Amino acid sequence: MDKRIKWGIIVLAGAGLTALGIHTFTPGENKELAAAEKKSPVDKNKALNVNAKIIKPHLLTDQLFVSGKLMPDEEVDLSFETSGKITSIEFTEGSFVSKGQLLAKVNDSQLQAQLKRLEAQMPLAEDRVFRQNALLQRDAVSKEAYEQVKTELATLNADIENVKANIAMTELRAPFDGIIGLRQVSLGAYASPTTVIAKLTKITPLKVEFAVPERYARQIQKGTNLTFKIEGRLETFNSQVYATESRINEETHTLTVRALYPNRNGELLPGRYADIALKQQEIQDAIAIPSEAIVPEMGKNKVFLYRSGLAEPVDVEIGIRTEAEVQVLKGLSAGDTILTSGTLQLRTGMPVILDQIN
């Protein structure tokens, strides 16, 4: 076959394949989409119904909301300092007890016998010291003999005080005023220093413990006021910070804080969770707008103003945030009307109809 004919066939085949590919991959008209557009054309001049707000300077309070818990001012598991059989229980479960009040006692009969024996020796020992002192004044006895009987008396007194201290260890007394809980032992049981008799809790005042993020650490100081609420109660309780932890928790990056609530009538019990509000600062005559009016765009924040029936975007610089509002530092003035709904649909120059103005 002639080479020219051969090359001609190859060129024709290539051209055919190319034409087929162009026809296959060239997008055709979407008839359904075109029909839908003809049926419902987009009206860029159609007005959007929105809500608006007239900016009025007002007091803006910056608050931090955290969760915490109520803790007793003091709490201890009561137990004896010595071992023995419990001979009496002097408290009623769930009652108020005063500091120093006798709560329970273990058998001390052996110690009481020792105390009586030592106290019986006291008159004779004191008489010896008296007689030796009289003889010493007349030089009828050596000073060494006098010092000997004097030392014996001091030793006897020390032995008596030691026995009394051991007897005191058989008595369980309240270390502070508080509410005593449920007893864990019965009369006649053998108790040791590891045996818990009951729990004593001081609930006046109460401690409110919570943690704040590390960025707020320097703002929380002794004397900082706060409020808290607990589930099931409508009222708000006032408290005041009295101490903070000495360092930031490395794992949670928070600072532990404690406040005191007087709880004078014992209305609140420790162990409950509390919703805490910390007032950071108050700004007088602040320009603040609803959070939903802010439109983040390309690393900036903007809002839409209502001007002559049209939506006009304005870049703003924001400050502090609260639960419902955002402070605007630059970009807005008192008396401006901002759009607070439909912000994601708004475009520059779009006609708007105000449904509601606050």
Short mmCIF file of C-alpha atoms in Angstrom, two decimals:
data_model
loop_
_atom_site.label_atom_id
_atom_site.label_comp_id
_atom_site.label_asym_id
_atom_site.label_seq_id
_atom_site.Cartn_x
_atom_site.Cartn_y
_atom_site.Cartn_z
CA MET A 1 0.00 0.00 0.00
CA ASP A 2 1.15 3.46 -0.89
CA LYS A 3 2.57 5.31 2.14
CA ARG A 4 0.59 8.40 1.25
CA ILE A 5 -2.65 6.47 1.32
CA LYS A 6 -1.67 4.84 4.60
CA TRP A 7 -0.94 8.19 6.29
CA GLY A 8 -4.13 9.63 4.91
CA ILE A 9 -6.17 6.89 6.53
CA ILE A 10 -4.43 7.51 9.89
CA VAL A 11 -5.10 11.27 9.74
CA LEU A 12 -8.79 10.72 8.88
CA ALA A 13 -9.19 8.26 11.76
CA GLY A 14 -7.60 10.67 14.23
CA ALA A 15 -9.81 13.51 13.09
CA GLY A 16 -12.88 11.33 13.54
CA LEU A 17 -11.95 10.35 17.07
CA THR A 18 -11.26 13.98 17.99
CA ALA A 19 -14.64 15.10 16.69
CA LEU A 20 -16.36 12.30 18.64
CA GLY A 21 -14.62 13.35 21.90
CA ILE A 22 -15.54 16.99 21.48
CA HIS A 23 -19.19 16.10 20.95
CA THR A 24 -19.24 13.74 23.92
CA PHE A 25 -17.65 16.05 26.52
CA THR A 26 -19.17 19.35 25.40
CA PRO A 27 -21.88 20.25 28.01
CA GLY A 28 -25.29 20.53 26.55
CA GLU A 29 -28.10 22.76 27.60
CA ASN A 30 -29.92 21.71 30.81
CA LYS A 31 -33.47 21.98 29.56
CA GLU A 32 -35.02 21.39 33.02
CA LEU A 33 -32.89 24.14 34.64
CA ALA A 34 -33.64 26.55 31.80
CA ALA A 35 -37.35 25.86 32.14
CA ALA A 36 -37.20 26.44 35.91
CA GLU A 37 -35.38 29.75 35.42
CA LYS A 38 -37.95 30.92 32.90
CA LYS A 39 -40.74 29.87 35.24
CA SER A 40 -39.19 31.47 38.44
CA PRO A 41 -36.70 34.15 37.48
CA VAL A 42 -34.51 35.56 40.31
CA ASP A 43 -35.64 39.07 41.20
CA LYS A 44 -32.58 40.80 42.65
CA ASN A 45 -34.64 43.89 43.45
CA LYS A 46 -37.21 42.05 45.60
CA ALA A 47 -37.45 43.56 49.11
CA LEU A 48 -36.59 41.41 52.16
CA ASN A 49 -38.67 41.60 55.33
CA VAL A 50 -36.40 42.09 58.35
CA ASN A 51 -36.37 43.28 61.95
CA ALA A 52 -34.33 46.28 63.08
CA LYS A 53 -33.04 47.92 66.23
CA ILE A 54 -32.26 51.55 66.93
CA ILE A 55 -28.96 51.85 68.80
CA LYS A 56 -29.28 53.41 72.24
CA PRO A 57 -26.25 53.61 74.59
CA HIS A 58 -26.87 51.68 77.81
CA LEU A 59 -25.11 50.00 80.72
CA LEU A 60 -23.27 46.85 79.61
CA THR A 61 -22.22 44.34 82.24
CA ASP A 62 -19.53 41.82 81.37
CA GLN A 63 -20.14 38.57 83.25
CA LEU A 64 -18.41 35.20 83.36
CA PHE A 65 -20.63 32.15 83.90
CA VAL A 66 -19.13 28.98 85.40
CA SER A 67 -20.29 25.96 87.39
CA GLY A 68 -19.22 25.26 90.94
CA LYS A 69 -20.17 23.39 94.08
CA LEU A 70 -21.12 24.20 97.65
CA MET A 71 -18.71 22.94 100.30
CA PRO A 72 -18.89 22.93 104.12
CA ASP A 73 -16.77 25.44 105.98
CA GLU A 74 -15.38 22.56 108.05
CA GLU A 75 -15.98 18.81 107.92
CA VAL A 76 -14.40 15.89 109.75
CA ASP A 77 -14.90 12.17 110.34
CA LEU A 78 -15.08 11.78 114.11
CA SER A 79 -13.11 9.00 115.78
CA PHE A 80 -11.51 8.24 119.16
CA GLU A 81 -7.82 8.81 119.87
CA THR A 82 -7.64 5.51 121.76
CA SER A 83 -9.15 2.05 121.60
CA GLY A 84 -11.83 0.57 123.80
CA LYS A 85 -15.45 -0.49 124.18
CA ILE A 86 -17.98 2.27 123.60
CA THR A 87 -19.81 2.83 126.89
CA SER A 88 -22.00 5.81 125.93
CA ILE A 89 -23.24 7.75 122.88
CA GLU A 90 -24.34 11.25 123.82
CA PHE A 91 -25.58 12.74 120.53
CA THR A 92 -28.71 12.59 118.40
CA GLU A 93 -28.14 11.95 114.70
CA GLY A 94 -28.70 14.97 112.48
CA SER A 95 -28.70 17.42 115.39
CA PHE A 96 -26.68 20.56 116.06
CA VAL A 97 -23.77 20.15 118.47
CA SER A 98 -21.57 22.77 120.09
CA LYS A 99 -17.78 22.88 120.24
CA GLY A 100 -16.50 20.81 123.18
CA GLN A 101 -19.75 18.89 123.63
CA LEU A 102 -19.30 15.25 124.70
CA LEU A 103 -20.44 12.97 121.88
CA ALA A 104 -19.30 9.48 122.93
CA LYS A 105 -17.05 7.67 125.37
CA VAL A 106 -15.10 4.44 125.61
CA ASN A 107 -14.36 2.43 128.78
CA ASP A 108 -11.91 4.24 131.08
CA SER A 109 -12.37 2.29 134.34
CA GLN A 110 -8.72 1.23 134.50
CA LEU A 111 -7.52 4.80 133.99
CA GLN A 112 -9.92 6.09 136.64
CA ALA A 113 -8.47 3.56 139.11
CA GLN A 114 -4.94 4.75 138.32
CA LEU A 115 -6.02 8.35 138.84
CA LYS A 116 -7.51 7.59 142.26
CA ARG A 117 -4.35 5.77 143.35
CA LEU A 118 -2.13 8.67 142.36
CA GLU A 119 -4.40 11.31 143.87
CA ALA A 120 -4.39 9.33 147.15
CA GLN A 121 -0.60 9.77 147.31
CA MET A 122 -0.79 13.56 146.94
CA PRO A 123 -1.43 14.53 150.62
CA LEU A 124 1.53 12.51 151.87
CA ALA A 125 3.85 13.86 149.17
CA GLU A 126 2.81 17.46 149.88
CA ASP A 127 3.28 16.91 153.64
CA ARG A 128 6.80 15.60 153.07
CA VAL A 129 7.71 18.68 151.10
CA PHE A 130 6.27 20.92 153.84
CA ARG A 131 8.19 19.15 156.64
CA GLN A 132 11.46 19.03 154.69
CA ASN A 133 11.15 22.72 153.93
CA ALA A 134 10.65 23.49 157.63
CA LEU A 135 13.69 21.41 158.59
CA LEU A 136 15.73 23.08 155.88
CA GLN A 137 14.95 26.51 157.40
CA ARG A 138 16.51 25.29 160.69
CA ASP A 139 19.44 23.65 158.89
CA ALA A 140 18.21 20.31 160.24
CA VAL A 141 18.24 18.69 156.80
CA SER A 142 20.31 19.03 153.71
CA LYS A 143 19.08 20.93 150.69
CA GLU A 144 19.56 17.78 148.65
CA ALA A 145 17.01 15.91 150.79
CA TYR A 146 14.53 18.76 150.35
CA GLU A 147 15.01 18.77 146.57
CA GLN A 148 14.47 15.00 146.51
CA VAL A 149 10.97 15.13 148.07
CA LYS A 150 10.13 18.16 145.94
CA THR A 151 11.02 16.20 142.81
CA GLU A 152 8.90 13.26 143.96
CA LEU A 153 5.89 15.60 144.33
CA ALA A 154 6.45 17.06 140.85
CA THR A 155 6.70 13.55 139.41
CA LEU A 156 3.45 12.55 141.09
CA ASN A 157 1.72 15.62 139.64
CA ALA A 158 3.04 14.75 136.18
CA ASP A 159 1.74 11.18 136.50
CA ILE A 160 -1.69 12.50 137.46
CA GLU A 161 -1.77 14.85 134.45
CA ASN A 162 -0.72 11.98 132.18
CA VAL A 163 -3.58 9.77 133.39
CA LYS A 164 -6.03 12.65 133.01
CA ALA A 165 -4.83 13.14 129.42
CA ASN A 166 -5.40 9.43 128.73
CA ILE A 167 -8.89 9.70 130.20
CA ALA A 168 -9.60 12.69 127.94
CA MET A 169 -8.64 10.53 124.95
CA THR A 170 -11.47 8.16 125.86
CA GLU A 171 -13.95 11.01 125.35
CA LEU A 172 -15.06 12.09 121.89
CA ARG A 173 -15.91 15.81 121.85
CA ALA A 174 -17.02 18.10 119.03
CA PRO A 175 -14.06 20.06 117.63
CA PHE A 176 -16.36 22.84 116.34
CA ASP A 177 -20.02 23.83 116.11
CA GLY A 178 -21.88 21.93 113.42
CA ILE A 179 -24.41 19.35 112.34
CA ILE A 180 -23.56 15.77 113.26
CA GLY A 181 -24.53 13.12 110.75
CA LEU A 182 -25.55 9.49 111.04
CA ARG A 183 -23.65 7.39 113.56
CA GLN A 184 -21.72 4.42 112.24
CA VAL A 185 -21.33 2.44 115.49
CA SER A 186 -23.51 1.03 118.24
CA LEU A 187 -23.27 1.11 122.00
CA GLY A 188 -20.94 -1.67 123.22
CA ALA A 189 -18.95 -1.85 119.99
CA TYR A 190 -15.15 -1.89 120.14
CA ALA A 191 -13.71 1.29 118.66
CA SER A 192 -10.20 2.10 117.53
CA PRO A 193 -8.65 5.31 116.13
CA THR A 194 -9.60 4.09 112.63
CA THR A 195 -13.28 3.64 113.52
CA VAL A 196 -15.47 6.46 112.18
CA ILE A 197 -18.18 7.31 114.70
CA ALA A 198 -19.98 9.96 112.65
CA LYS A 199 -19.36 12.93 110.36
CA LEU A 200 -19.46 16.47 111.73
CA THR A 201 -20.16 19.28 109.26
CA LYS A 202 -20.08 23.04 109.74
CA ILE A 203 -22.52 24.60 107.27
CA THR A 204 -22.41 28.21 108.48
CA PRO A 205 -20.83 29.66 106.43
CA LEU A 206 -20.57 27.65 103.20
CA LYS A 207 -17.71 27.67 100.73
CA VAL A 208 -18.43 28.08 97.03
CA GLU A 209 -15.66 26.45 94.97
CA PHE A 210 -15.27 26.87 91.21
CA ALA A 211 -12.62 27.24 88.52
CA VAL A 212 -12.14 30.00 85.96
CA PRO A 213 -10.14 29.87 82.69
CA GLU A 214 -6.58 31.06 83.06
CA ARG A 215 -7.19 34.23 81.02
CA TYR A 216 -9.42 35.48 83.86
CA ALA A 217 -6.96 34.58 86.61
CA ARG A 218 -5.73 38.13 87.21
CA GLN A 219 -9.25 39.52 87.32
CA ILE A 220 -10.33 37.29 90.22
CA GLN A 221 -9.10 38.66 93.53
CA LYS A 222 -9.96 38.52 97.20
CA GLY A 223 -13.16 40.50 97.68
CA THR A 224 -14.57 39.91 94.19
CA ASN A 225 -18.36 39.72 94.39
CA LEU A 226 -20.35 37.00 92.67
CA THR A 227 -23.84 35.58 92.54
CA PHE A 228 -24.99 32.00 92.19
CA LYS A 229 -28.15 30.00 91.72
CA ILE A 230 -28.98 26.41 92.56
CA GLU A 231 -31.49 24.05 91.04
CA GLY A 232 -34.94 24.23 92.55
CA ARG A 233 -34.52 27.75 93.96
CA LEU A 234 -35.62 30.91 92.15
CA GLU A 235 -33.64 33.40 94.21
CA THR A 236 -30.09 34.54 93.58
CA PHE A 237 -27.50 34.21 96.35
CA ASN A 238 -24.65 36.67 96.90
CA SER A 239 -21.14 35.58 97.80
CA GLN A 240 -17.61 36.98 97.91
CA VAL A 241 -14.23 35.51 96.95
CA TYR A 242 -11.95 34.99 99.95
CA ALA A 243 -9.08 32.98 98.42
CA THR A 244 -7.63 31.59 95.19
CA GLU A 245 -5.27 28.72 94.49
CA SER A 246 -1.58 29.62 94.37
CA ARG A 247 -1.09 28.41 90.77
CA ILE A 248 -2.83 27.54 87.53
CA ASN A 249 -3.79 23.88 87.05
CA GLU A 250 -1.48 22.64 84.29
CA GLU A 251 -3.92 20.01 83.05
CA THR A 252 -7.12 22.05 82.90
CA HIS A 253 -5.53 25.51 82.56
CA THR A 254 -7.91 26.87 85.16
CA LEU A 255 -7.57 28.67 88.48
CA THR A 256 -9.47 27.29 91.48
CA VAL A 257 -11.35 29.93 93.45
CA ARG A 258 -13.29 29.83 96.72
CA ALA A 259 -15.94 32.23 97.98
CA LEU A 260 -17.93 32.39 101.21
CA TYR A 261 -21.71 32.45 101.55
CA PRO A 262 -22.96 33.27 105.09
CA ASN A 263 -25.80 30.69 105.06
CA ARG A 264 -26.88 32.08 108.42
CA ASN A 265 -30.09 30.09 108.71
CA GLY A 266 -28.61 26.90 107.24
CA GLU A 267 -30.99 26.98 104.27
CA LEU A 268 -28.42 25.56 101.83
CA LEU A 269 -26.65 22.23 102.24
CA PRO A 270 -23.11 21.45 101.06
CA GLY A 271 -22.61 19.15 98.10
CA ARG A 272 -24.99 20.97 95.75
CA TYR A 273 -23.97 22.30 92.34
CA ALA A 274 -24.15 26.05 91.74
CA ASP A 275 -24.42 28.17 88.59
CA ILE A 276 -22.08 31.08 89.24
CA ALA A 277 -22.05 34.53 87.62
CA LEU A 278 -18.93 36.65 88.04
CA LYS A 279 -19.26 40.34 87.22
CA GLN A 280 -16.08 41.39 85.41
CA GLN A 281 -16.77 45.03 84.56
CA GLU A 282 -19.53 47.54 83.93
CA ILE A 283 -19.40 49.91 80.95
CA GLN A 284 -21.57 53.00 81.07
CA ASP A 285 -23.21 54.27 77.83
CA ALA A 286 -21.90 51.34 75.80
CA ILE A 287 -22.80 50.83 72.14
CA ALA A 288 -24.00 47.22 72.25
CA ILE A 289 -25.97 45.28 69.65
CA PRO A 290 -27.54 41.80 69.52
CA SER A 291 -25.08 39.03 68.67
CA GLU A 292 -27.17 37.91 65.68
CA ALA A 293 -26.61 41.28 63.96
CA ILE A 294 -22.88 40.55 63.55
CA VAL A 295 -21.86 39.04 60.18
CA PRO A 296 -18.29 37.60 60.13
CA GLU A 297 -16.73 37.95 56.69
CA MET A 298 -13.13 37.50 55.54
CA GLY A 299 -11.68 37.94 59.02
CA LYS A 300 -13.76 41.05 59.67
CA ASN A 301 -17.08 41.78 61.35
CA LYS A 302 -19.80 43.83 59.74
CA VAL A 303 -23.40 44.82 60.34
CA PHE A 304 -26.10 46.04 57.99
CA LEU A 305 -27.60 49.49 58.52
CA TYR A 306 -31.02 50.59 57.35
CA ARG A 307 -30.61 53.64 55.13
CA SER A 308 -33.43 55.01 52.96
CA GLY A 309 -35.04 51.59 52.63
CA LEU A 310 -31.81 49.83 51.65
CA ALA A 311 -29.33 47.57 53.47
CA GLU A 312 -25.85 49.07 53.75
CA PRO A 313 -22.96 47.08 55.25
CA VAL A 314 -20.58 48.71 57.76
CA ASP A 315 -17.37 47.25 59.17
CA VAL A 316 -17.26 47.28 62.95
CA GLU A 317 -14.70 46.68 65.67
CA ILE A 318 -16.09 44.66 68.56
CA GLY A 319 -15.20 44.57 72.24
CA ILE A 320 -16.55 42.39 75.02
CA ARG A 321 -19.30 39.83 74.54
CA THR A 322 -22.12 38.90 76.86
CA GLU A 323 -24.69 36.14 76.48
CA ALA A 324 -26.91 38.27 74.24
CA GLU A 325 -24.96 41.35 73.17
CA VAL A 326 -21.68 42.44 71.62
CA GLN A 327 -19.98 45.75 72.37
CA VAL A 328 -19.13 47.81 69.28
CA LEU A 329 -16.04 50.00 69.68
CA LYS A 330 -15.94 51.52 66.18
CA GLY A 331 -18.28 51.74 63.20
CA LEU A 332 -21.62 52.59 64.82
CA SER A 333 -23.15 55.57 66.55
CA ALA A 334 -26.14 56.19 68.77
CA GLY A 335 -29.29 56.51 66.67
CA ASP A 336 -28.15 54.17 63.87
CA THR A 337 -30.70 51.57 62.80
CA ILE A 338 -29.20 48.11 62.41
CA LEU A 339 -30.83 45.06 60.87
CA THR A 340 -31.09 42.13 63.26
CA SER A 341 -32.70 39.40 61.13
CA GLY A 342 -32.08 37.93 57.68
CA THR A 343 -28.44 39.02 57.89
CA LEU A 344 -27.17 36.05 55.88
CA GLN A 345 -29.48 36.93 52.96
CA LEU A 346 -28.71 40.64 52.91
CA ARG A 347 -26.60 42.16 50.16
CA THR A 348 -25.30 45.67 49.61
CA GLY A 349 -28.09 47.95 48.42
CA MET A 350 -30.82 45.33 48.82
CA PRO A 351 -34.29 46.81 49.48
CA VAL A 352 -35.67 45.89 52.91
CA ILE A 353 -38.99 46.23 54.66
CA LEU A 354 -38.95 46.68 58.42
CA ASP A 355 -41.40 44.36 60.17
CA GLN A 356 -40.39 45.25 63.71
CA ILE A 357 -38.23 47.99 65.22
CA ASN A 358 -36.94 47.75 68.78
#
